[in-house]
Coordinates of C-alpha atoms and ligand atoms in Angstrom, one line a residue:
E3 CA -164.5 -60.7 -13.0
K4 CA -161.1 -61.7 -11.4
N5 CA -159.5 -59.3 -13.9
N6 CA -156.0 -60.6 -14.2
F7 CA -155.8 -62.1 -10.8
E8 CA -155.5 -65.8 -10.2
H9 CA -158.1 -65.8 -7.3
F10 CA -160.6 -63.5 -5.9
M11 CA -158.8 -63.3 -2.7
L12 CA -155.7 -61.8 -4.3
K13 CA -157.8 -59.4 -6.3
E14 CA -159.6 -58.4 -3.1
I15 CA -156.3 -57.8 -1.3
Y16 CA -155.1 -55.6 -4.1
E17 CA -158.5 -53.7 -4.1
Q18 CA -157.9 -52.3 -0.6
P19 CA -156.5 -48.9 -1.6
S20 CA -159.6 -48.2 -3.6
A21 CA -162.0 -49.9 -1.2
I22 CA -160.7 -47.6 1.6
R23 CA -160.8 -44.5 -0.5
D24 CA -164.5 -45.5 -1.4
T25 CA -165.2 -45.9 2.2
Y26 CA -164.1 -42.5 3.4
R27 CA -165.0 -40.6 0.2
G28 CA -167.8 -38.1 1.0
R29 CA -167.1 -38.6 4.7
L30 CA -163.6 -37.6 5.4
H31 CA -162.9 -33.9 4.5
A32 CA -159.3 -33.4 5.7
E33 CA -158.9 -29.9 4.3
E34 CA -161.9 -28.6 6.2
G35 CA -161.3 -30.8 9.2
I36 CA -164.7 -32.3 9.2
I37 CA -166.1 -36.0 9.1
R38 CA -169.6 -36.4 7.9
M39 CA -171.4 -39.5 8.6
A40 CA -175.1 -39.3 8.6
G41 CA -175.9 -42.2 10.7
V42 CA -173.6 -40.8 13.5
D43 CA -174.7 -37.1 13.0
D44 CA -178.4 -37.9 13.3
N45 CA -177.7 -39.7 16.6
L46 CA -174.9 -37.8 18.0
E47 CA -176.5 -37.2 21.4
R48 CA -176.9 -41.0 21.9
F49 CA -173.2 -41.5 21.1
L50 CA -172.1 -38.6 23.4
N51 CA -174.2 -39.8 26.3
A52 CA -173.2 -43.4 26.0
K53 CA -171.6 -44.6 29.1
R54 CA -170.0 -47.3 27.0
I55 CA -170.1 -48.9 23.6
L56 CA -170.7 -52.7 23.1
I57 CA -169.3 -54.2 19.9
V58 CA -170.9 -57.5 18.8
A59 CA -169.5 -59.5 15.8
C60 CA -168.0 -62.8 14.8
G61 CA -164.7 -63.8 13.1
T62 CA -162.8 -61.3 11.2
S63 CA -165.4 -58.6 11.9
W64 CA -164.9 -59.4 15.8
H65 CA -161.2 -58.6 15.1
A66 CA -162.1 -55.3 13.5
G67 CA -164.1 -54.7 16.6
L68 CA -161.1 -55.3 18.8
V69 CA -159.0 -52.9 16.8
A70 CA -161.9 -50.4 17.3
E71 CA -161.8 -50.9 21.0
Y72 CA -158.2 -49.5 21.1
I73 CA -159.1 -46.7 18.8
F74 CA -162.3 -45.6 20.6
E75 CA -160.9 -45.7 24.0
D76 CA -157.7 -44.0 23.0
L77 CA -159.1 -41.2 20.9
A78 CA -162.8 -40.8 22.2
R79 CA -162.2 -41.9 25.8
I80 CA -165.5 -44.1 25.7
P81 CA -165.2 -47.4 27.4
V82 CA -165.7 -50.3 24.9
E83 CA -166.4 -53.9 25.4
V84 CA -166.1 -56.3 22.4
E85 CA -168.1 -59.5 22.5
Y86 CA -168.4 -62.6 20.2
A87 CA -172.2 -62.3 19.2
S88 CA -172.5 -66.0 19.7
E89 CA -171.5 -65.6 23.5
F90 CA -173.4 -62.4 24.0
R91 CA -176.8 -63.7 23.0
Y92 CA -176.8 -66.7 25.3
R93 CA -175.2 -65.3 28.5
N94 CA -177.8 -62.9 29.9
P95 CA -175.7 -59.9 29.3
I96 CA -176.1 -56.6 31.2
I97 CA -177.4 -54.0 28.6
N98 CA -178.7 -50.6 29.6
S99 CA -180.8 -48.3 27.6
D100 CA -177.9 -45.7 27.5
D101 CA -175.6 -48.3 25.9
V102 CA -174.6 -47.9 22.2
V103 CA -174.2 -51.4 20.5
I104 CA -172.2 -51.4 17.3
A105 CA -172.8 -54.6 15.2
I106 CA -170.1 -55.3 12.7
S107 CA -170.9 -57.8 9.7
Q108 CA -169.6 -57.8 6.2
S109 CA -172.5 -59.9 4.9
G110 CA -175.1 -58.4 7.2
E111 CA -176.6 -61.9 7.5
T112 CA -174.6 -63.6 10.3
A113 CA -177.2 -65.4 12.4
D114 CA -175.6 -64.8 15.8
T115 CA -174.9 -61.2 15.2
M116 CA -178.5 -60.8 14.2
A117 CA -179.6 -62.5 17.3
A118 CA -177.4 -60.2 19.5
I119 CA -178.9 -57.2 17.8
K120 CA -182.4 -58.2 18.6
L121 CA -181.6 -58.9 22.1
A122 CA -179.9 -55.5 22.6
K123 CA -182.9 -53.8 21.0
E124 CA -185.3 -55.6 23.3
K125 CA -183.3 -54.2 26.2
G126 CA -183.6 -50.6 24.9
A127 CA -180.1 -50.1 23.6
F128 CA -179.4 -48.1 20.4
V129 CA -177.9 -50.4 17.8
F130 CA -175.6 -49.1 15.1
G131 CA -174.6 -51.4 12.2
V132 CA -171.4 -51.4 10.2
C133 CA -172.2 -53.6 7.2
N134 CA -170.9 -54.0 3.7
V135 CA -174.0 -55.4 1.9
V136 CA -176.6 -52.7 1.2
G137 CA -180.2 -53.8 2.3
S138 CA -178.8 -56.9 4.2
S139 CA -180.8 -58.2 7.1
I140 CA -178.5 -56.6 9.7
S141 CA -178.5 -53.3 7.9
R142 CA -182.4 -53.3 8.1
E143 CA -182.6 -54.5 11.7
T144 CA -180.2 -51.9 13.2
N145 CA -181.4 -48.3 14.3
A146 CA -178.7 -46.6 12.2
G147 CA -175.5 -47.4 10.6
A148 CA -172.6 -46.7 8.3
Y149 CA -171.8 -48.9 5.3
T150 CA -168.3 -50.1 4.4
H151 CA -167.9 -49.5 0.6
A152 CA -165.7 -52.5 0.1
G153 CA -167.7 -53.8 -3.0
P154 CA -168.6 -57.4 -3.2
E155 CA -166.3 -59.7 -1.4
I156 CA -166.2 -63.1 -3.1
G157 CA -163.2 -64.8 -1.5
V158 CA -164.5 -66.7 1.7
A159 CA -161.5 -65.3 3.7
S160 CA -162.3 -61.7 4.5
T161 CA -159.7 -59.1 3.5
K162 CA -161.1 -55.8 2.2
A163 CA -164.0 -56.0 4.4
F164 CA -161.7 -56.0 7.5
T165 CA -159.8 -52.9 6.4
T166 CA -162.9 -51.0 5.4
Q167 CA -164.6 -51.9 8.7
I168 CA -161.5 -50.4 10.5
T169 CA -161.8 -47.4 8.3
V170 CA -165.4 -46.7 9.2
L171 CA -164.8 -47.3 13.0
T172 CA -161.7 -44.9 13.0
L173 CA -163.8 -42.3 11.3
M174 CA -166.5 -42.8 14.0
A175 CA -164.0 -42.6 16.8
L176 CA -162.4 -39.5 15.4
K177 CA -165.8 -37.7 14.9
L178 CA -166.8 -38.5 18.4
A179 CA -163.5 -37.6 19.9
K180 CA -163.9 -34.3 18.1
A181 CA -167.4 -33.7 19.4
K182 CA -166.4 -34.6 22.9
G183 CA -163.2 -32.5 22.9
S184 CA -161.1 -35.6 23.9
I185 CA -158.7 -34.9 20.9
S186 CA -156.6 -31.8 20.3
N187 CA -157.3 -30.0 17.1
T188 CA -153.8 -30.6 16.0
D189 CA -154.1 -34.3 16.6
F190 CA -157.4 -34.4 14.9
H191 CA -156.2 -32.7 11.7
M192 CA -153.1 -35.0 11.7
H193 CA -155.3 -38.1 12.0
L194 CA -157.5 -36.9 9.1
Q195 CA -154.6 -36.2 6.9
E196 CA -152.7 -39.4 7.7
L197 CA -155.9 -41.5 7.0
E198 CA -156.1 -39.9 3.6
T199 CA -152.6 -41.2 2.8
I200 CA -153.4 -44.8 3.9
P201 CA -154.5 -46.1 0.4
Q202 CA -151.2 -44.9 -1.1
K203 CA -149.3 -46.5 1.7
I204 CA -151.2 -49.8 1.2
E205 CA -150.0 -49.6 -2.5
V206 CA -146.4 -49.4 -1.2
A207 CA -147.1 -52.4 1.2
L208 CA -148.4 -54.4 -1.6
Q209 CA -145.0 -54.0 -3.5
E210 CA -143.5 -56.5 -1.0
N211 CA -145.7 -59.2 -2.7
D212 CA -142.7 -61.0 -4.4
H213 CA -140.7 -60.9 -1.3
I214 CA -143.6 -62.3 0.7
K215 CA -144.0 -65.2 -1.8
E216 CA -140.4 -66.1 -1.0
V217 CA -141.2 -66.1 2.7
A218 CA -144.2 -68.2 2.1
F219 CA -142.1 -70.8 0.2
K220 CA -139.8 -71.0 3.0
Y221 CA -142.5 -71.7 5.7
K222 CA -145.2 -73.4 3.8
D223 CA -144.5 -76.9 5.4
A224 CA -144.7 -75.6 9.0
R225 CA -147.3 -77.5 11.0
N226 CA -147.9 -74.5 13.3
C227 CA -147.3 -70.9 13.4
L228 CA -147.5 -68.0 16.0
Y229 CA -148.5 -64.4 15.4
L230 CA -147.6 -61.7 17.9
G231 CA -148.5 -58.0 18.2
R232 CA -149.0 -55.5 20.9
G233 CA -151.6 -52.7 21.4
F234 CA -153.4 -51.8 18.2
N235 CA -151.6 -54.6 16.5
F236 CA -152.6 -57.4 18.9
P237 CA -155.9 -57.9 17.0
V238 CA -154.1 -57.9 13.7
A239 CA -152.0 -60.8 15.1
L240 CA -155.3 -62.7 15.8
E241 CA -156.4 -61.9 12.2
G242 CA -153.2 -63.0 10.7
A243 CA -153.5 -66.4 12.4
L244 CA -157.1 -66.7 11.3
K245 CA -156.3 -66.0 7.7
L246 CA -153.6 -68.8 7.8
K247 CA -155.8 -71.3 9.4
E248 CA -158.8 -70.7 7.1
I249 CA -157.0 -71.0 3.8
S250 CA -153.9 -73.1 4.4
Y251 CA -155.2 -75.4 7.2
I252 CA -151.9 -74.8 9.1
H253 CA -152.6 -74.4 12.8
A254 CA -151.9 -70.8 13.9
E255 CA -152.4 -68.8 17.1
G256 CA -152.4 -65.2 17.6
Y257 CA -151.2 -63.7 21.0
P258 CA -150.3 -60.4 22.6
A259 CA -146.4 -60.5 22.3
A260 CA -146.0 -60.1 26.2
E261 CA -148.2 -63.2 26.8
M262 CA -145.6 -65.4 25.2
K263 CA -143.7 -65.9 28.5
H264 CA -146.9 -67.1 30.2
G265 CA -147.2 -70.4 28.2
P266 CA -146.9 -70.3 24.5
I267 CA -143.2 -69.8 24.7
A268 CA -143.1 -73.6 25.5
L269 CA -143.9 -74.2 22.0
I270 CA -140.9 -72.4 20.4
D271 CA -138.2 -74.5 18.7
E272 CA -136.4 -74.4 15.4
E273 CA -139.6 -75.7 13.6
M274 CA -141.8 -72.9 14.7
P275 CA -142.2 -69.7 12.5
V276 CA -143.3 -66.7 14.6
V277 CA -144.7 -63.7 12.7
V278 CA -144.0 -60.6 14.8
I279 CA -145.5 -57.2 14.2
A280 CA -142.9 -54.8 15.3
T281 CA -143.6 -51.4 13.7
R282 CA -141.6 -48.6 15.0
K283 CA -144.6 -46.8 16.7
G284 CA -146.2 -48.7 19.5
H285 CA -144.1 -50.6 22.2
Y286 CA -141.3 -51.1 19.8
E287 CA -138.5 -51.7 22.2
K288 CA -140.8 -54.1 24.1
V289 CA -141.4 -56.1 21.0
V290 CA -137.8 -56.2 20.1
S291 CA -137.1 -57.8 23.5
N292 CA -139.9 -60.4 22.8
I293 CA -138.2 -61.2 19.6
Q294 CA -134.9 -61.8 21.4
E295 CA -136.7 -64.3 23.7
I296 CA -138.0 -66.2 20.7
K297 CA -134.6 -66.1 19.0
S298 CA -132.7 -67.4 22.1
R299 CA -135.1 -70.5 21.7
Q300 CA -134.2 -71.1 18.0
G301 CA -137.6 -69.9 16.8
K302 CA -137.8 -68.7 13.2
I303 CA -138.7 -64.9 13.1
I304 CA -140.7 -63.1 10.4
G305 CA -140.8 -59.5 11.4
I306 CA -143.4 -57.0 10.1
V307 CA -141.5 -53.8 10.4
T308 CA -141.5 -50.1 9.5
E309 CA -139.6 -49.1 6.5
G310 CA -135.8 -48.7 7.1
D311 CA -135.9 -50.7 10.4
T312 CA -132.4 -52.1 11.4
S313 CA -132.9 -53.6 14.9
V314 CA -135.4 -56.1 14.0
R315 CA -133.7 -56.9 10.7
D316 CA -130.6 -57.9 12.6
L317 CA -132.5 -60.6 14.7
A318 CA -135.0 -61.8 12.3
D319 CA -134.8 -64.5 9.6
Y320 CA -137.0 -62.4 7.4
V321 CA -138.5 -58.8 7.6
I322 CA -141.4 -57.5 5.5
E323 CA -141.7 -53.7 5.5
V324 CA -144.7 -51.5 5.6
P325 CA -144.6 -47.6 5.5
D326 CA -144.5 -45.5 8.6
T327 CA -147.8 -44.1 10.0
I328 CA -149.4 -42.9 13.2
E329 CA -149.8 -45.8 15.7
S330 CA -153.6 -46.0 15.7
L331 CA -153.5 -46.4 11.8
T332 CA -150.9 -49.1 11.7
P333 CA -153.4 -52.0 11.6
L334 CA -154.4 -50.8 8.1
L335 CA -150.9 -51.5 7.0
T336 CA -149.8 -54.4 9.0
T337 CA -152.7 -56.5 8.0
I338 CA -151.6 -56.4 4.3
P339 CA -148.5 -58.6 4.5
L340 CA -150.3 -61.1 6.7
Q341 CA -153.0 -61.5 4.2
L342 CA -150.5 -61.9 1.4
L343 CA -148.5 -64.4 3.5
S344 CA -151.5 -66.7 4.1
Y345 CA -152.5 -66.3 0.4
H346 CA -149.2 -67.4 -0.9
I347 CA -148.8 -70.3 1.5
A348 CA -152.3 -71.7 0.6
V349 CA -151.6 -71.4 -3.2
L350 CA -148.2 -73.2 -2.8
L351 CA -150.0 -75.9 -0.9
G352 CA -152.5 -76.2 -3.7
K353 CA -155.4 -75.3 -1.5
N354 CA -158.7 -73.9 -2.7
V355 CA -158.1 -70.3 -1.7
D356 CA -161.4 -68.7 -2.6
Q357 CA -163.5 -71.6 -1.2
P358 CA -161.7 -73.3 1.7
R359 CA -163.2 -76.6 3.0
N360 CA -166.0 -76.4 5.5
L361 CA -166.4 -72.6 5.3
A362 CA -169.3 -70.4 3.8
K363 CA -169.3 -66.8 2.9
S364 CA -172.4 -66.1 5.1
V365 CA -173.0 -68.0 8.2
T366 CA -176.7 -67.9 8.5
V367 CA -176.9 -70.8 11.0
E368 CA -175.9 -70.4 14.6
Ligands
F6R649 C1 -163.0 -64.9 8.1 C2 -164.4 -64.8 7.8 C3 -165.4 -65.0 8.9 C4 -166.3 -63.8 9.0 C5 -167.5 -64.1 10.1 C6 -168.4 -63.0 10.2 O1 -162.3 -64.6 7.0 O2 -164.7 -64.3 6.8 O3 -164.7 -65.2 10.2 O4 -165.7 -62.7 9.3 O5 -168.1 -65.2 9.6 O6 -169.0 -62.7 9.0 P1 -169.7 -61.2 8.8 O7 -168.8 -60.2 8.9 O8 -170.4 -61.3 7.3 O9 -170.8 -61.1 9.8

């Protein structure tokens, strides 16, 4: 069951290389330069004619939607809006019949997401589901879809569901970009080849586990924690903060790094750990200057950096390395140390990691 792992959550974190491979297997053909996804192929015109894509989801799945917004807009040049399903369903949203709605749900049973789907369908939109559970209510209610092949996720805190959702959404964005001609052939091939290397790179990121445990020991007694990231890694910062809140009950907030100076910087003192995603591709210099702002206010800095980084290392209290990749795929790597960090903090605090208080795996009530 848990094999040799102490908790399901840790097992599921370590399953990510194979879960991602299972999710792109049969879909990603890097050699031939083809992405096959029946649910997209069968409805290609709807996607290509869409004036915009609306993404509805809750929690971690909503964070995957935010990553997808960056990827779809960057690669496929289709405007994307991401909404909390619980807000969308009650605010008389503008939905047009040529909108494509993507609903993301690991369980496929989330009540608010289900209600948002029904509303979108009533207004004539085409609804595409990204679910992990085969035959789930949402997978049956949507017009078409693509499953993540994460396998059963038992730990209440979502881990492998998140990275496999990003994998499916990246494949979709690349496929549409190719069909629309908004990506060059060279770039398209590069993305496909790089996506194929991600499982191997996650294996490397997982090797930081012992080091991350030391970082966790150092900061386990913090009362608060900030997570910062920019661009594709801003949603990863939100997800990192959610993971810490859920299982360790430490208050944490995620912010786009540049928003610090508009308020949250007032919180910084020598007691405040700040986890900063500062990978080399993507606003690196800007993030380094954000780190300097924190340092000059005595904040404690944990940098998530690209292998071999030296600038952040000089400033930070700790750095955790991830392998290099293209910018749009960095979330698949930077998420890993954040999952492990919250896991170890929660274990060190003696919390019930797999079944945190007040939380259920499927939220079937609104
Ligand atoms: C966080 C978590 C929740 C779920 C949310 C949506 O770790 O598990 O935030 O992501 O309840 O659930 P699904 O994806 O099943 O619709």
